[in-house]
PDB file of C-alpha atoms in Angstrom:
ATOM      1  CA  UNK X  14     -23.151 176.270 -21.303  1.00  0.00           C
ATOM      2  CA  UNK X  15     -20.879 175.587 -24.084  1.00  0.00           C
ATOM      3  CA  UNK X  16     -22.172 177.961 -26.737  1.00  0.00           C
ATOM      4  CA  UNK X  17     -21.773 180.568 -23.950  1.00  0.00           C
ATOM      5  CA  UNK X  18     -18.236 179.295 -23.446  1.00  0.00           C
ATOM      6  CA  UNK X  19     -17.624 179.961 -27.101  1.00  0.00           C
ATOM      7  CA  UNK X  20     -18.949 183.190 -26.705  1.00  0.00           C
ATOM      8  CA  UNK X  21     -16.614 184.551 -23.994  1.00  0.00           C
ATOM      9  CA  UNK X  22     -13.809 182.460 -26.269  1.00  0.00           C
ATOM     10  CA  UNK X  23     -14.841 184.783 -28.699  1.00  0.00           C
ATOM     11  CA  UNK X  24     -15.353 188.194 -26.844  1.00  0.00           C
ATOM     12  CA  UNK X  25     -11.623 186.920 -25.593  1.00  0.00           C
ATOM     13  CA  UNK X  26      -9.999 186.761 -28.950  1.00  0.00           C
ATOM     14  CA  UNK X  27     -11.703 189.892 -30.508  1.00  0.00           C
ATOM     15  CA  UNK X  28      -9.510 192.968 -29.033  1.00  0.00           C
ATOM     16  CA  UNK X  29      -6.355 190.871 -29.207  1.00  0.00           C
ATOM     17  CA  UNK X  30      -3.529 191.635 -31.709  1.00  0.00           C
ATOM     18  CA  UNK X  31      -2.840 189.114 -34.838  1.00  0.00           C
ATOM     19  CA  UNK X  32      -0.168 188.105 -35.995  1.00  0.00           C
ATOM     20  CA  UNK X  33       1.023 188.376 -39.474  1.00  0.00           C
ATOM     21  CA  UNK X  34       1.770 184.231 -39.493  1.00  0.00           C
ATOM     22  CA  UNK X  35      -1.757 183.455 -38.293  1.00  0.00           C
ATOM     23  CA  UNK X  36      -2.850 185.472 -41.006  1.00  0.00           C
ATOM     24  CA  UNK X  37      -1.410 183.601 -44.498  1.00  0.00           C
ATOM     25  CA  UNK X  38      -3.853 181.600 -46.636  1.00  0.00           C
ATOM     26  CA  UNK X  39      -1.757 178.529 -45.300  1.00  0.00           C
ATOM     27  CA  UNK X  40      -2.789 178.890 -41.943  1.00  0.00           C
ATOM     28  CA  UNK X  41      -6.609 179.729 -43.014  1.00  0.00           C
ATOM     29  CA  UNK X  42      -6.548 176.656 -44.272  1.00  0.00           C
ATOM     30  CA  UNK X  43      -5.305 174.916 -41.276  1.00  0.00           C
ATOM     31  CA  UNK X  44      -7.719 176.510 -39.594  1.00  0.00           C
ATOM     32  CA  UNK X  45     -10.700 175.057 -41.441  1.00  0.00           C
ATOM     33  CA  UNK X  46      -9.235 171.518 -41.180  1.00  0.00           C
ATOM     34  CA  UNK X  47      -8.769 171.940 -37.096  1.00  0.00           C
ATOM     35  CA  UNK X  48     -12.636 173.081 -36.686  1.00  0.00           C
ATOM     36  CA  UNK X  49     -13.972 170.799 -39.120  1.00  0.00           C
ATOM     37  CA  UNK X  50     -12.061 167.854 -37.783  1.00  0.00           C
ATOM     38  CA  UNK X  51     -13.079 169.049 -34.236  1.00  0.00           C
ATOM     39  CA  UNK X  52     -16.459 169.378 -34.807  1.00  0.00           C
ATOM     40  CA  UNK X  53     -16.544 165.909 -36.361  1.00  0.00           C
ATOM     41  CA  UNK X  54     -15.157 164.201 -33.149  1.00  0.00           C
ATOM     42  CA  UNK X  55     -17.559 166.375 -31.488  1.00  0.00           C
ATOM     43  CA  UNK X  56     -20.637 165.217 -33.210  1.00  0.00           C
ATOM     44  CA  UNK X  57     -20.096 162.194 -33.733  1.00  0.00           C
ATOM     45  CA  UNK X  58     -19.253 161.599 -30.152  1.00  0.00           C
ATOM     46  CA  UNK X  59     -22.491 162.957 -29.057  1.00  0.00           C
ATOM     47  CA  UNK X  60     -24.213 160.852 -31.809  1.00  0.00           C
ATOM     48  CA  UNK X  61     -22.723 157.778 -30.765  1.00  0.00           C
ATOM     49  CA  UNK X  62     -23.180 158.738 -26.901  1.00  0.00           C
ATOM     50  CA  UNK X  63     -26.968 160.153 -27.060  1.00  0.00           C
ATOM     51  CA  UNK X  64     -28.385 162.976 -25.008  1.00  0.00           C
ATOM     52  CA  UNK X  65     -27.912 160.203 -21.441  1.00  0.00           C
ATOM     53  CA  UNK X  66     -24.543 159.507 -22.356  1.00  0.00           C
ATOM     54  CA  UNK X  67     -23.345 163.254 -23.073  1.00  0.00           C
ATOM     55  CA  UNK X  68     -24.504 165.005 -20.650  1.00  0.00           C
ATOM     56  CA  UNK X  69     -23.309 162.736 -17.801  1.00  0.00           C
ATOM     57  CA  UNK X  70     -25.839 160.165 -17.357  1.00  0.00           C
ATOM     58  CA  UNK X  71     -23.001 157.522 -16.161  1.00  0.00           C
ATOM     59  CA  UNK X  72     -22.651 160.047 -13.461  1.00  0.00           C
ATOM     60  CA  UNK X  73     -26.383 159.734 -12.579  1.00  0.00           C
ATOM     61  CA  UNK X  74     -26.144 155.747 -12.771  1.00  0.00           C
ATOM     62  CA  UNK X  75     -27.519 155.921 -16.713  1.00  0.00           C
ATOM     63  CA  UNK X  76     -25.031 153.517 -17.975  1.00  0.00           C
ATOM     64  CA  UNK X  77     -25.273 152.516 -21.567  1.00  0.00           C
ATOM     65  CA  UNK X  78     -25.288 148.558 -22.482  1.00  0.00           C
ATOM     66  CA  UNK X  79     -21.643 148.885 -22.742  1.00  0.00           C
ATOM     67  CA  UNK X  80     -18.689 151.220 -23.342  1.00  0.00           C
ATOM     68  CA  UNK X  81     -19.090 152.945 -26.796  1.00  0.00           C
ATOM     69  CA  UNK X  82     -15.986 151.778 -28.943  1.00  0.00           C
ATOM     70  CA  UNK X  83     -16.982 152.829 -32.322  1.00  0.00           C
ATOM     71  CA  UNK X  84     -16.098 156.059 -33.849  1.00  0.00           C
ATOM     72  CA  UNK X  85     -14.993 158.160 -32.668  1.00  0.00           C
ATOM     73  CA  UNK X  86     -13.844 156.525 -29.190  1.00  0.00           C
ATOM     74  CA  UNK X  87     -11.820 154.380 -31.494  1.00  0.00           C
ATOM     75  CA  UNK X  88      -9.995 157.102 -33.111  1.00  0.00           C
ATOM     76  CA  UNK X  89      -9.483 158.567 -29.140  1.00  0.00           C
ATOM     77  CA  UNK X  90     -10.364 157.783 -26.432  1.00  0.00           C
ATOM     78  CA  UNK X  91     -12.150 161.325 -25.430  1.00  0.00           C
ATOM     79  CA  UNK X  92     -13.156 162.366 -28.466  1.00  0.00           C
ATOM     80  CA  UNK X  93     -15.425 165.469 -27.502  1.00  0.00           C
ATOM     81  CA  UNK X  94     -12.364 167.062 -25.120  1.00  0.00           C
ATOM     82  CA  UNK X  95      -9.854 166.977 -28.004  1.00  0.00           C
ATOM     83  CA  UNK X  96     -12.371 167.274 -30.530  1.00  0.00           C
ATOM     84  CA  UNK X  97     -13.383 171.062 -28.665  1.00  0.00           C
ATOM     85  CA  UNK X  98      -9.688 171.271 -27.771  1.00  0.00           C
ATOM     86  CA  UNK X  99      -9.013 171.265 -31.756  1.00  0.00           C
ATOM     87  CA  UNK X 100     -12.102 173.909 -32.625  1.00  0.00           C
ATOM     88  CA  UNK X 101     -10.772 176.376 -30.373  1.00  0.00           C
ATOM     89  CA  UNK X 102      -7.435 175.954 -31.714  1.00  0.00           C
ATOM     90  CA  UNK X 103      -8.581 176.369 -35.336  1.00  0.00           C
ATOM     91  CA  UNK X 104     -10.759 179.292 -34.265  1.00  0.00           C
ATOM     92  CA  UNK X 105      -7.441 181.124 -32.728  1.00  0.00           C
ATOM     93  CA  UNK X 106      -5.234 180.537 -36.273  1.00  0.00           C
ATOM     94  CA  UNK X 107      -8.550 181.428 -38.203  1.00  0.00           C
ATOM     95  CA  UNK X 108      -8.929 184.908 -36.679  1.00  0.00           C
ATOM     96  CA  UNK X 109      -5.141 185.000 -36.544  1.00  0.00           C
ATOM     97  CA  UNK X 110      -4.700 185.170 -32.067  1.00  0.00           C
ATOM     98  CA  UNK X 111      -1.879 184.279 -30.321  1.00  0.00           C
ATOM     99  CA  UNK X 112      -4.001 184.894 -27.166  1.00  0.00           C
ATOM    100  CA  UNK X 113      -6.260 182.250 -28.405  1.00  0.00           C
ATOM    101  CA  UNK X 114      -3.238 179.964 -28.906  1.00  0.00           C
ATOM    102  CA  UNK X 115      -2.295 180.473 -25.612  1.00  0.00           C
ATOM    103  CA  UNK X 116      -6.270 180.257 -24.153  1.00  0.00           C
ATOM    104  CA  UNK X 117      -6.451 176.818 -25.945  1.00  0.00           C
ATOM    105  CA  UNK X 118      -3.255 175.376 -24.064  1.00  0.00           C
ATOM    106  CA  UNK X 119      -5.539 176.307 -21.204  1.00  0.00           C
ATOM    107  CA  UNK X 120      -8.527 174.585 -22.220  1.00  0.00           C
ATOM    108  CA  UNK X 121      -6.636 171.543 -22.869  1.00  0.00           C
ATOM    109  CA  UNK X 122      -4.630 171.105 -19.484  1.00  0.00           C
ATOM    110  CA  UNK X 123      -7.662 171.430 -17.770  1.00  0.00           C
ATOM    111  CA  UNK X 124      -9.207 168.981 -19.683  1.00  0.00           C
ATOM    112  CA  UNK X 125      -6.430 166.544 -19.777  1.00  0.00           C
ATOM    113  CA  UNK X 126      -6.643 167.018 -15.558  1.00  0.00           C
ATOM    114  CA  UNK X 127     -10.127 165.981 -15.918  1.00  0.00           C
ATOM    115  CA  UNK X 128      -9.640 163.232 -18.012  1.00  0.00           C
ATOM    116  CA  UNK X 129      -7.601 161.648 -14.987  1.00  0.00           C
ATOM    117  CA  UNK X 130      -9.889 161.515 -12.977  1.00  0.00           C
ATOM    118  CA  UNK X 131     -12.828 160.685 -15.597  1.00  0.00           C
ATOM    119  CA  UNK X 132     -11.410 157.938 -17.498  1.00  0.00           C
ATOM    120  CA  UNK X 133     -10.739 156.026 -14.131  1.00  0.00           C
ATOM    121  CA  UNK X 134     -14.578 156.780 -13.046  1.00  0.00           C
ATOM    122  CA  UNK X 135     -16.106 155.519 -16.368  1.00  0.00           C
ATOM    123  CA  UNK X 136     -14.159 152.697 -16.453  1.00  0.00           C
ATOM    124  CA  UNK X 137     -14.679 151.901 -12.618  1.00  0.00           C
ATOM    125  CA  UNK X 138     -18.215 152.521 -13.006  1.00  0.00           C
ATOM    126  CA  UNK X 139     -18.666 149.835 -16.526  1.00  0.00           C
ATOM    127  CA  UNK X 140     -16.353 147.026 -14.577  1.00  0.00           C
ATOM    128  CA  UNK X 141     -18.664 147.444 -11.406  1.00  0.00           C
ATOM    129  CA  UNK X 142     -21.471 146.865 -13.280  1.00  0.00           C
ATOM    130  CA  UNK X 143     -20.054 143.616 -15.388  1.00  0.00           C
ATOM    131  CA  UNK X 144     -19.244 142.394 -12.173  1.00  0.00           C
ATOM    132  CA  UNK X 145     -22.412 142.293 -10.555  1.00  0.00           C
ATOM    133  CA  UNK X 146     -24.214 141.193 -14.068  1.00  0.00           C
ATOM    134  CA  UNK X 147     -21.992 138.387 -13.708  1.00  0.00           C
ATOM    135  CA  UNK X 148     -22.681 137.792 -10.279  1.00  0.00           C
ATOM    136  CA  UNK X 149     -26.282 137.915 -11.264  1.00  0.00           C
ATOM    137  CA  UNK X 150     -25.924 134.927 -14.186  1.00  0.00           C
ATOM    138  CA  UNK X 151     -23.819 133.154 -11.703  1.00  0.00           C
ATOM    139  CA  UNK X 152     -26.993 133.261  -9.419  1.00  0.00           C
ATOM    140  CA  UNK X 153     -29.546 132.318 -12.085  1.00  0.00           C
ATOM    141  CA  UNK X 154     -27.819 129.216 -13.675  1.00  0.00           C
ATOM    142  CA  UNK X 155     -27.496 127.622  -9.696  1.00  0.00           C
ATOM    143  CA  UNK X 156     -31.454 128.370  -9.244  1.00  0.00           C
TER     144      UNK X 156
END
């Protein structure tokens, strides 16, 4: 699904004008740091996540041991929304789109909307789950 997002990203961008300030080696190279540094929050996330983990196994009751914290979920907390949020934005100064500017805002309000109600799931989900290990010790040291 994503690489077919990226594709109608793409198709999106292509017949849109540029503009002449999108279009300096200044912001080429801004470009290249925003989809680098995406990509790196990106693929690191999934690396530190696994295949359960990134494609929504907490959903499915596939918790891992414990909440990742290591990079990149120390750098931010969702690493893969801002991480894509930061590609696309890179993408749009790179081919020099205003429209993409604009399509990027997009992406990222409707990520930052599902981030409120994610980030209170996850966390709901790992604290429900200490809890009733705890219960469980709590059981076995009285036995």
């Amino acid at each position: 699904m994503g690489i077919f997002r990226d594709f109608l990203y793409e198709r999106a961008l292509r017949d849109q004008p540029s503009h002449p300030l999108l279009t300096t080696p200044l912001a080429t190279y801004i470009a290249y740091a925003l989809i680098a540094s995406g990509n790196i929050l990106v693929i690191s996330s999934m690396w530190a996540l696994g295949i359960t983990g990134t494609y929504l196994g907490d959903y499915f009751g596939i918790l891992m041991d414990e909440m990742v914290t290591c990079f990149p979920f120390n750098v931010s907390s969702a690493p893969m929304y801002y991480g894509s949020t930061m590609s696309f934005l890179g993408t749009a100064v790179l081919f020099g789109k205003p429209a993409g500017i604009l399509l990027t805002i997009e992406v990222l309000v409707v990520y930052l909307l599902a981030l409120r109600f994610e980030d209170p799931f996850t966390a709901g989900i790992y604290a429900k789950r200490g809890k009733e290990q705890a219960q469980k010790k709590g059981r076995k040291k009285e036995l």
